[in-house]
PDB file of C-alpha atoms in Angstrom:
ATOM      1  CA  MET P   1       0.000   0.000   0.000  1.00 80.00           C
ATOM      2  CA  LYS P   2       1.318   3.403  -1.008  1.00 96.00           C
ATOM      3  CA  ASP P   3       0.618   6.612   0.906  1.00 98.00           C
ATOM      4  CA  ASN P   4      -0.837   9.395  -1.236  1.00 98.00           C
ATOM      5  CA  PHE P   5      -0.811  12.971   0.053  1.00 98.00           C
ATOM      6  CA  MET P   6      -3.104  15.951  -0.468  1.00 98.00           C
ATOM      7  CA  LEU P   7      -2.817  19.399   1.095  1.00 98.00           C
ATOM      8  CA  THR P   8      -5.871  21.625   1.474  1.00 98.00           C
ATOM      9  CA  PRO P   9      -4.180  24.931   2.396  1.00 98.00           C
ATOM     10  CA  TYR P  10      -7.167  26.579   4.024  1.00 98.00           C
ATOM     11  CA  PHE P  11      -8.390  27.465   7.482  1.00 98.00           C
ATOM     12  CA  LEU P  12     -12.119  26.875   7.045  1.00 98.00           C
ATOM     13  CA  ASP P  13     -12.653  28.785   3.758  1.00 97.00           C
ATOM     14  CA  ASP P  14      -9.743  31.203   4.200  1.00 97.00           C
ATOM     15  CA  PRO P  15      -6.524  30.505   2.217  1.00 97.00           C
ATOM     16  CA  MET P  16      -3.522  29.484   4.323  1.00 97.00           C
ATOM     17  CA  PRO P  17      -0.645  29.688   1.833  1.00 96.00           C
ATOM     18  CA  GLY P  18       2.070  29.185   4.450  1.00 96.00           C
ATOM     19  CA  LEU P  19       1.156  25.511   4.668  1.00 97.00           C
ATOM     20  CA  THR P  20       2.447  24.878   1.150  1.00 97.00           C
ATOM     21  CA  GLU P  21       5.962  24.753   2.621  1.00 95.00           C
ATOM     22  CA  ILE P  22       5.332  21.136   3.631  1.00 96.00           C
ATOM     23  CA  VAL P  23       4.525  19.961   0.094  1.00 97.00           C
ATOM     24  CA  SER P  24       6.898  17.393  -1.399  1.00 94.00           C
ATOM     25  CA  ASP P  25       7.127  15.793  -4.834  1.00 95.00           C
ATOM     26  CA  GLY P  26       4.009  13.834  -5.676  1.00 96.00           C
ATOM     27  CA  TRP P  27       1.688  15.756  -3.359  1.00 98.00           C
ATOM     28  CA  LEU P  28      -1.554  17.194  -4.693  1.00 98.00           C
ATOM     29  CA  ILE P  29      -2.833  20.604  -3.626  1.00 98.00           C
ATOM     30  CA  ASN P  30      -6.570  21.085  -3.258  1.00 98.00           C
ATOM     31  CA  GLN P  31      -7.310  24.663  -4.320  1.00 96.00           C
ATOM     32  CA  PRO P  32     -10.592  24.803  -6.243  1.00 96.00           C
ATOM     33  CA  SER P  33     -12.315  28.057  -7.100  1.00 93.00           C
ATOM     34  CA  LEU P  34     -14.750  28.718  -4.293  1.00 94.00           C
ATOM     35  CA  PRO P  35     -18.143  30.194  -5.118  1.00 91.00           C
ATOM     36  CA  LYS P  36     -19.701  33.162  -3.435  1.00 90.00           C
ATOM     37  CA  GLY P  37     -21.983  32.171  -0.598  1.00 87.00           C
ATOM     38  CA  ASN P  38     -21.895  31.460   3.081  1.00 93.00           C
ATOM     39  CA  ARG P  39     -18.942  29.822   4.765  1.00 97.00           C
ATOM     40  CA  GLN P  40     -20.509  26.369   4.976  1.00 97.00           C
ATOM     41  CA  GLU P  41     -21.356  26.313   1.271  1.00 96.00           C
ATOM     42  CA  ARG P  42     -17.824  27.366   0.357  1.00 97.00           C
ATOM     43  CA  MET P  43     -16.309  24.725   2.622  1.00 98.00           C
ATOM     44  CA  ALA P  44     -18.541  22.029   1.144  1.00 97.00           C
ATOM     45  CA  ASN P  45     -17.303  23.043  -2.304  1.00 97.00           C
ATOM     46  CA  LEU P  46     -13.732  22.768  -1.048  1.00 98.00           C
ATOM     47  CA  TYR P  47     -14.305  19.264   0.280  1.00 98.00           C
ATOM     48  CA  GLN P  48     -15.788  17.788  -2.907  1.00 98.00           C
ATOM     49  CA  PRO P  49     -12.400  17.321  -4.649  1.00 98.00           C
ATOM     50  CA  LEU P  50     -10.960  16.004  -1.378  1.00 98.00           C
ATOM     51  CA  LYS P  51     -13.762  13.466  -1.106  1.00 98.00           C
ATOM     52  CA  ASP P  52     -13.277  12.301  -4.702  1.00 98.00           C
ATOM     53  CA  TRP P  53      -9.502  12.038  -4.237  1.00 98.00           C
ATOM     54  CA  VAL P  54      -9.898   9.944  -1.081  1.00 98.00           C
ATOM     55  CA  ALA P  55     -12.297   7.582  -2.849  1.00 98.00           C
ATOM     56  CA  LYS P  56      -9.994   7.260  -5.871  1.00 98.00           C
ATOM     57  CA  THR P  57      -6.951   6.652  -3.670  1.00 98.00           C
ATOM     58  CA  ILE P  58      -8.740   3.905  -1.734  1.00 98.00           C
ATOM     59  CA  ASP P  59     -10.063   2.306  -4.932  1.00 98.00           C
ATOM     60  CA  GLN P  60      -6.479   2.145  -6.229  1.00 98.00           C
ATOM     61  CA  GLY P  61      -5.441   0.211  -3.125  1.00 98.00           C
ATOM     62  CA  ASN P  62      -3.558   3.110  -1.559  1.00 98.00           C
ATOM     63  CA  ARG P  63      -3.910   5.128   1.649  1.00 98.00           C
ATOM     64  CA  PRO P  64      -4.934   8.805   1.638  1.00 98.00           C
ATOM     65  CA  VAL P  65      -3.109  11.193   3.955  1.00 98.00           C
ATOM     66  CA  SER P  66      -4.836  14.569   4.085  1.00 98.00           C
ATOM     67  CA  TRP P  67      -3.218  17.718   5.493  1.00 98.00           C
ATOM     68  CA  ALA P  68      -5.193  20.911   6.117  1.00 98.00           C
ATOM     69  CA  GLY P  69      -5.420  23.961   8.329  1.00 98.00           C
ATOM     70  CA  ASP P  70      -8.439  22.839  10.347  1.00 98.00           C
ATOM     71  CA  CYS P  71     -10.403  19.780  11.428  1.00 98.00           C
ATOM     72  CA  CYS P  72     -13.482  20.270   9.257  1.00 98.00           C
ATOM     73  CA  THR P  73     -11.774  18.697   6.246  1.00 98.00           C
ATOM     74  CA  SER P  74     -12.220  15.383   8.078  1.00 98.00           C
ATOM     75  CA  ILE P  75     -15.795  15.470   6.775  1.00 98.00           C
ATOM     76  CA  GLY P  76     -14.525  15.279   3.192  1.00 98.00           C
ATOM     77  CA  VAL P  77     -12.111  12.472   4.074  1.00 98.00           C
ATOM     78  CA  LEU P  78     -14.790  10.413   5.795  1.00 98.00           C
ATOM     79  CA  ALA P  79     -17.263  11.005   2.952  1.00 98.00           C
ATOM     80  CA  GLY P  80     -14.632   9.697   0.525  1.00 98.00           C
ATOM     81  CA  LEU P  81     -14.078   6.577   2.608  1.00 98.00           C
ATOM     82  CA  GLN P  82     -17.814   5.941   2.694  1.00 98.00           C
ATOM     83  CA  GLN P  83     -18.000   6.438  -1.067  1.00 98.00           C
ATOM     84  CA  SER P  84     -15.505   3.581  -1.397  1.00 98.00           C
ATOM     85  CA  GLY P  85     -17.536   1.341   0.874  1.00 98.00           C
ATOM     86  CA  ILE P  86     -15.417   1.759   4.005  1.00 98.00           C
ATOM     87  CA  GLU P  87     -17.184   2.386   7.319  1.00 98.00           C
ATOM     88  CA  PRO P  88     -14.232   2.954   9.655  1.00 98.00           C
ATOM     89  CA  ILE P  89     -13.681   3.419  13.325  1.00 98.00           C
ATOM     90  CA  LEU P  90     -12.815   7.104  13.768  1.00 98.00           C
ATOM     91  CA  LEU P  91      -9.927   7.787  16.136  1.00 98.00           C
ATOM     92  CA  TRP P  92      -9.917  11.529  16.861  1.00 98.00           C
ATOM     93  CA  LEU P  93      -6.791  12.886  18.590  1.00 98.00           C
ATOM     94  CA  ASP P  94      -7.371  16.475  19.655  1.00 98.00           C
ATOM     95  CA  ALA P  95      -6.881  18.811  22.600  1.00 98.00           C
ATOM     96  CA  HIS P  96     -10.472  19.908  22.026  1.00 98.00           C
ATOM     97  CA  GLY P  97     -13.722  18.002  21.597  1.00 98.00           C
ATOM     98  CA  ASP P  98     -14.918  19.633  18.370  1.00 98.00           C
ATOM     99  CA  PHE P  99     -18.329  18.455  19.583  1.00 98.00           C
ATOM    100  CA  ASN P 100     -20.077  21.810  19.760  1.00 98.00           C
ATOM    101  CA  THR P 101     -23.321  22.649  17.987  1.00 98.00           C
ATOM    102  CA  TRP P 102     -24.977  26.018  17.494  1.00 97.00           C
ATOM    103  CA  GLU P 103     -26.814  25.358  20.778  1.00 97.00           C
ATOM    104  CA  THR P 104     -23.694  24.644  22.853  1.00 98.00           C
ATOM    105  CA  THR P 105     -20.962  26.834  21.364  1.00 98.00           C
ATOM    106  CA  PRO P 106     -20.031  29.957  23.338  1.00 97.00           C
ATOM    107  CA  SER P 107     -18.062  31.388  20.396  1.00 96.00           C
ATOM    108  CA  GLY P 108     -19.918  30.362  17.229  1.00 97.00           C
ATOM    109  CA  PHE P 109     -16.661  28.901  15.877  1.00 97.00           C
ATOM    110  CA  LEU P 110     -17.431  26.435  13.094  1.00 98.00           C
ATOM    111  CA  GLY P 111     -14.041  24.771  13.564  1.00 98.00           C
ATOM    112  CA  GLY P 112     -15.225  23.553  16.959  1.00 98.00           C
ATOM    113  CA  MET P 113     -18.079  21.533  15.456  1.00 98.00           C
ATOM    114  CA  PRO P 114     -16.818  18.890  12.975  1.00 98.00           C
ATOM    115  CA  LEU P 115     -16.972  15.864  15.277  1.00 98.00           C
ATOM    116  CA  ALA P 116     -20.539  16.748  16.201  1.00 98.00           C
ATOM    117  CA  MET P 117     -21.376  17.117  12.494  1.00 98.00           C
ATOM    118  CA  ILE P 118     -19.847  13.708  11.767  1.00 98.00           C
ATOM    119  CA  ALA P 119     -22.070  12.246  14.495  1.00 98.00           C
ATOM    120  CA  GLY P 120     -25.146  13.811  12.870  1.00 98.00           C
ATOM    121  CA  ARG P 121     -25.520  16.656  15.346  1.00 98.00           C
ATOM    122  CA  GLY P 122     -25.892  20.390  14.800  1.00 97.00           C
ATOM    123  CA  GLU P 123     -24.853  22.078  11.560  1.00 96.00           C
ATOM    124  CA  LYS P 124     -25.945  20.029   8.522  1.00 96.00           C
ATOM    125  CA  THR P 125     -24.924  22.020   5.423  1.00 97.00           C
ATOM    126  CA  ILE P 126     -21.466  20.523   4.863  1.00 97.00           C
ATOM    127  CA  VAL P 127     -22.620  17.015   5.793  1.00 98.00           C
ATOM    128  CA  GLU P 128     -25.508  17.129   3.333  1.00 98.00           C
ATOM    129  CA  GLU P 129     -23.491  18.693   0.511  1.00 97.00           C
ATOM    130  CA  THR P 130     -20.791  15.998   0.775  1.00 98.00           C
ATOM    131  CA  ASN P 131     -23.394  13.195   1.157  1.00 98.00           C
ATOM    132  CA  LEU P 132     -21.796  12.119   4.406  1.00 98.00           C
ATOM    133  CA  ARG P 133     -23.718   9.485   6.310  1.00 98.00           C
ATOM    134  CA  PRO P 134     -23.455  10.388  10.000  1.00 97.00           C
ATOM    135  CA  MET P 135     -21.439   7.883  12.020  1.00 98.00           C
ATOM    136  CA  ASN P 136     -22.786   5.837  14.875  1.00 98.00           C
ATOM    137  CA  GLU P 137     -21.340   7.531  17.939  1.00 98.00           C
ATOM    138  CA  GLU P 138     -20.052   4.296  19.441  1.00 98.00           C
ATOM    139  CA  ARG P 139     -17.660   4.032  16.472  1.00 98.00           C
ATOM    140  CA  ILE P 140     -15.979   7.318  17.436  1.00 98.00           C
ATOM    141  CA  ILE P 141     -13.046   7.412  19.880  1.00 98.00           C
ATOM    142  CA  LEU P 142     -11.975  10.855  21.133  1.00 98.00           C
ATOM    143  CA  THR P 143      -8.687  11.407  22.959  1.00 98.00           C
ATOM    144  CA  ASP P 144      -7.604  13.446  24.852  1.00 97.00           C
ATOM    145  CA  GLY P 145     -10.167  16.255  24.520  1.00 98.00           C
ATOM    146  CA  ARG P 146      -8.780  18.025  27.584  1.00 98.00           C
ATOM    147  CA  ASP P 147     -10.177  21.472  26.745  1.00 98.00           C
ATOM    148  CA  LEU P 148     -13.975  21.339  26.464  1.00 98.00           C
ATOM    149  CA  ASP P 149     -16.580  24.075  26.627  1.00 98.00           C
ATOM    150  CA  PRO P 150     -19.062  23.433  29.478  1.00 98.00           C
ATOM    151  CA  ASP P 151     -22.109  22.483  27.401  1.00 98.00           C
ATOM    152  CA  GLU P 152     -19.900  20.642  24.906  1.00 98.00           C
ATOM    153  CA  GLY P 153     -18.578  18.520  27.761  1.00 98.00           C
ATOM    154  CA  LEU P 154     -22.112  17.669  28.841  1.00 98.00           C
ATOM    155  CA  ALA P 155     -23.036  16.713  25.288  1.00 98.00           C
ATOM    156  CA  LEU P 156     -20.044  14.390  25.086  1.00 98.00           C
ATOM    157  CA  GLU P 157     -20.805  12.870  28.469  1.00 98.00           C
ATOM    158  CA  ASN P 158     -24.354  12.093  27.378  1.00 98.00           C
ATOM    159  CA  SER P 159     -23.308  10.728  23.983  1.00 98.00           C
ATOM    160  CA  ALA P 160     -22.125   7.256  22.974  1.00 98.00           C
ATOM    161  CA  VAL P 161     -18.736   8.628  21.868  1.00 98.00           C
ATOM    162  CA  ILE P 162     -15.851   6.824  23.591  1.00 98.00           C
ATOM    163  CA  HIS P 163     -13.830   9.519  25.353  1.00 98.00           C
ATOM    164  CA  LEU P 164     -10.371   8.453  26.517  1.00 98.00           C
ATOM    165  CA  ASP P 165      -9.085  11.241  28.757  1.00 96.00           C
ATOM    166  CA  ASN P 166      -5.552   9.845  28.732  1.00 96.00           C
ATOM    167  CA  VAL P 167      -4.028   9.201  25.321  1.00 98.00           C
ATOM    168  CA  ASN P 168      -1.812   6.528  26.915  1.00 97.00           C
ATOM    169  CA  ALA P 169      -4.894   4.292  27.010  1.00 97.00           C
ATOM    170  CA  LEU P 170      -4.342   3.693  23.291  1.00 97.00           C
ATOM    171  CA  LEU P 171      -1.283   1.643  24.240  1.00 96.00           C
ATOM    172  CA  THR P 172      -3.233  -0.715  26.488  1.00 94.00           C
ATOM    173  CA  GLU P 173      -6.906  -0.632  25.520  1.00 90.00           C
ATOM    174  CA  PRO P 174      -7.813  -3.106  22.751  1.00 92.00           C
ATOM    175  CA  LEU P 175      -8.849  -1.314  19.572  1.00 93.00           C
ATOM    176  CA  PRO P 176     -11.995  -2.390  17.723  1.00 94.00           C
ATOM    177  CA  ASN P 177     -11.504  -4.706  14.774  1.00 95.00           C
ATOM    178  CA  GLY P 178     -11.712  -3.320  11.270  1.00 97.00           C
ATOM    179  CA  PRO P 179     -10.447  -0.267   9.402  1.00 98.00           C
ATOM    180  CA  ILE P 180      -9.404   2.789  11.391  1.00 98.00           C
ATOM    181  CA  TYR P 181      -9.381   6.385  10.196  1.00 99.00           C
ATOM    182  CA  VAL P 182      -7.020   8.493  12.336  1.00 98.00           C
ATOM    183  CA  HIS P 183      -7.594  12.235  12.608  1.00 99.00           C
ATOM    184  CA  PHE P 184      -4.638  14.010  14.232  1.00 99.00           C
ATOM    185  CA  ASP P 185      -5.161  17.597  15.355  1.00 98.00           C
ATOM    186  CA  THR P 186      -1.648  18.722  16.134  1.00 98.00           C
ATOM    187  CA  ASP P 187      -2.771  20.877  19.057  1.00 98.00           C
ATOM    188  CA  ILE P 188      -3.038  17.683  21.113  1.00 98.00           C
ATOM    189  CA  ILE P 189       0.751  17.957  21.573  1.00 98.00           C
ATOM    190  CA  ASN P 190       1.862  19.676  24.758  1.00 98.00           C
ATOM    191  CA  PRO P 191       2.322  23.309  23.647  1.00 98.00           C
ATOM    192  CA  SER P 192       5.675  23.523  25.401  1.00 97.00           C
ATOM    193  CA  GLU P 193       7.005  21.256  22.623  1.00 98.00           C
ATOM    194  CA  ALA P 194       4.850  22.415  19.688  1.00 98.00           C
ATOM    195  CA  PRO P 195       3.883  26.037  20.402  1.00 97.00           C
ATOM    196  CA  ALA P 196       2.709  27.231  16.972  1.00 98.00           C
ATOM    197  CA  MET P 197      -0.983  26.550  17.558  1.00 98.00           C
ATOM    198  CA  ASN P 198      -3.967  28.854  17.140  1.00 96.00           C
ATOM    199  CA  TYR P 199      -5.717  27.369  20.174  1.00 96.00           C
ATOM    200  CA  PRO P 200      -3.083  25.959  22.553  1.00 97.00           C
ATOM    201  CA  ALA P 201      -4.378  23.999  25.536  1.00 98.00           C
ATOM    202  CA  VAL P 202      -2.386  23.594  28.735  1.00 97.00           C
ATOM    203  CA  GLY P 203      -1.003  20.109  29.308  1.00 98.00           C
ATOM    204  CA  GLY P 204      -1.236  17.255  26.876  1.00 98.00           C
ATOM    205  CA  PRO P 205       1.057  14.428  25.779  1.00 98.00           C
ATOM    206  CA  SER P 206       4.680  14.913  24.866  1.00 98.00           C
ATOM    207  CA  ILE P 207       6.087  14.270  21.422  1.00 98.00           C
ATOM    208  CA  ARG P 208       7.815  11.157  22.759  1.00 98.00           C
ATOM    209  CA  ILE P 209       4.595   9.682  24.123  1.00 98.00           C
ATOM    210  CA  LEU P 210       2.691  10.420  20.924  1.00 98.00           C
ATOM    211  CA  GLY P 211       5.510   8.858  18.931  1.00 98.00           C
ATOM    212  CA  ASP P 212       5.164   5.631  20.907  1.00 98.00           C
ATOM    213  CA  ILE P 213       1.409   5.663  20.419  1.00 98.00           C
ATOM    214  CA  PHE P 214       1.662   6.316  16.686  1.00 98.00           C
ATOM    215  CA  GLU P 215       4.154   3.483  16.251  1.00 98.00           C
ATOM    216  CA  HIS P 216       1.760   1.209  18.146  1.00 98.00           C
ATOM    217  CA  LEU P 217      -1.178   2.242  15.965  1.00 98.00           C
ATOM    218  CA  SER P 218       0.855   1.781  12.793  1.00 98.00           C
ATOM    219  CA  LYS P 219       1.750  -1.777  13.786  1.00 97.00           C
ATOM    220  CA  THR P 220      -1.925  -2.754  13.955  1.00 97.00           C
ATOM    221  CA  GLY P 221      -2.109  -2.558  10.168  1.00 97.00           C
ATOM    222  CA  GLN P 222      -5.657  -1.229  10.510  1.00 98.00           C
ATOM    223  CA  ILE P 223      -5.130   2.410   9.482  1.00 98.00           C
ATOM    224  CA  VAL P 224      -6.826   3.085   6.141  1.00 98.00           C
ATOM    225  CA  ALA P 225      -6.680   6.897   6.150  1.00 98.00           C
ATOM    226  CA  VAL P 226      -5.054   9.744   8.058  1.00 98.00           C
ATOM    227  CA  SER P 227      -5.909  13.418   8.285  1.00 98.00           C
ATOM    228  CA  VAL P 228      -3.781  16.082   9.924  1.00 98.00           C
ATOM    229  CA  SER P 229      -5.017  19.429  11.191  1.00 98.00           C
ATOM    230  CA  ALA P 230      -1.893  21.537  11.070  1.00 98.00           C
ATOM    231  CA  TRP P 231      -0.229  24.217  13.135  1.00 98.00           C
ATOM    232  CA  ASN P 232      -0.244  27.901  12.214  1.00 97.00           C
ATOM    233  CA  PRO P 233       2.846  28.400   9.991  1.00 97.00           C
ATOM    234  CA  GLU P 234       2.890  32.135  10.734  1.00 96.00           C
ATOM    235  CA  LEU P 235       3.557  31.309  14.398  1.00 97.00           C
ATOM    236  CA  ASP P 236       6.230  28.721  13.596  1.00 97.00           C
ATOM    237  CA  LYS P 237       9.134  31.082  12.971  1.00 94.00           C
ATOM    238  CA  ASP P 238      11.795  28.569  13.985  1.00 96.00           C
ATOM    239  CA  GLY P 239      10.126  25.584  12.293  1.00 97.00           C
ATOM    240  CA  VAL P 240      10.172  23.528  15.496  1.00 97.00           C
ATOM    241  CA  THR P 241       6.489  22.627  15.359  1.00 98.00           C
ATOM    242  CA  GLN P 242       6.572  21.658  11.684  1.00 98.00           C
ATOM    243  CA  VAL P 243       9.531  19.329  12.211  1.00 97.00           C
ATOM    244  CA  ALA P 244       7.901  17.687  15.233  1.00 97.00           C
ATOM    245  CA  VAL P 245       4.587  17.105  13.490  1.00 98.00           C
ATOM    246  CA  LYS P 246       6.115  15.701  10.317  1.00 97.00           C
ATOM    247  CA  ARG P 247       8.170  13.217  12.333  1.00 98.00           C
ATOM    248  CA  LEU P 248       5.074  12.105  14.229  1.00 98.00           C
ATOM    249  CA  VAL P 249       3.096  11.567  11.038  1.00 98.00           C
ATOM    250  CA  GLU P 250       5.951   9.519   9.631  1.00 98.00           C
ATOM    251  CA  LYS P 251       5.678   7.207  12.641  1.00 98.00           C
ATOM    252  CA  LEU P 252       1.918   6.910  12.150  1.00 98.00           C
ATOM    253  CA  ILE P 253       2.123   5.886   8.499  1.00 98.00           C
ATOM    254  CA  SER P 254       5.349   3.871   8.628  1.00 94.00           C
TER     255      SER P 254
END
């Protein structure tokens, strides 16, 4: 199986050209012309080529690795997997829950909602436009989700989503059988080691611990797709965060 890479250099529907520094030979860049309209409609348009690329990559017997500036692109990745007949377990590594809806969010930030959308909650525009079938919540594993808004935390607690507070549990807890789609929001890393994040959260696992976990996950042979929600390149003046993240992803897909 060959890893195929696509970069979507956007934060929601705003261009993020600094991310193109990570592109290597053979990568594709997802930069379609976005129509006028509201943010959700523009994002759905952005995710259509991503969805089609994921499906094509899977159908060719390869593994898609998607990089982007935010977590919402996971909707396009998952829709592409479904299009190819894959109904994966979703392993969501994130300092935040991304489980807000319009009813629970204190900020109105759309980037804090994609996991809820994937579970069929809240905002529906992007889900409907990409033909995503909402996942059963018991097939979603969130870790570590250490920074939750109050009502978001209650929603998670009352959901069927598996919430592992400690990412180390991935080393000892048995994973479900079948294909796994790993979404890696880089802000899960302790910000003392990867500081170039838009929304840093105090605490979190070290790069060493995550490296051990990613090697463990890779050895299962179950990972069918990976998506990475990147750092802010404008904050990464010394390149420390970029180097750390790229090394971690290499361990995950090795």
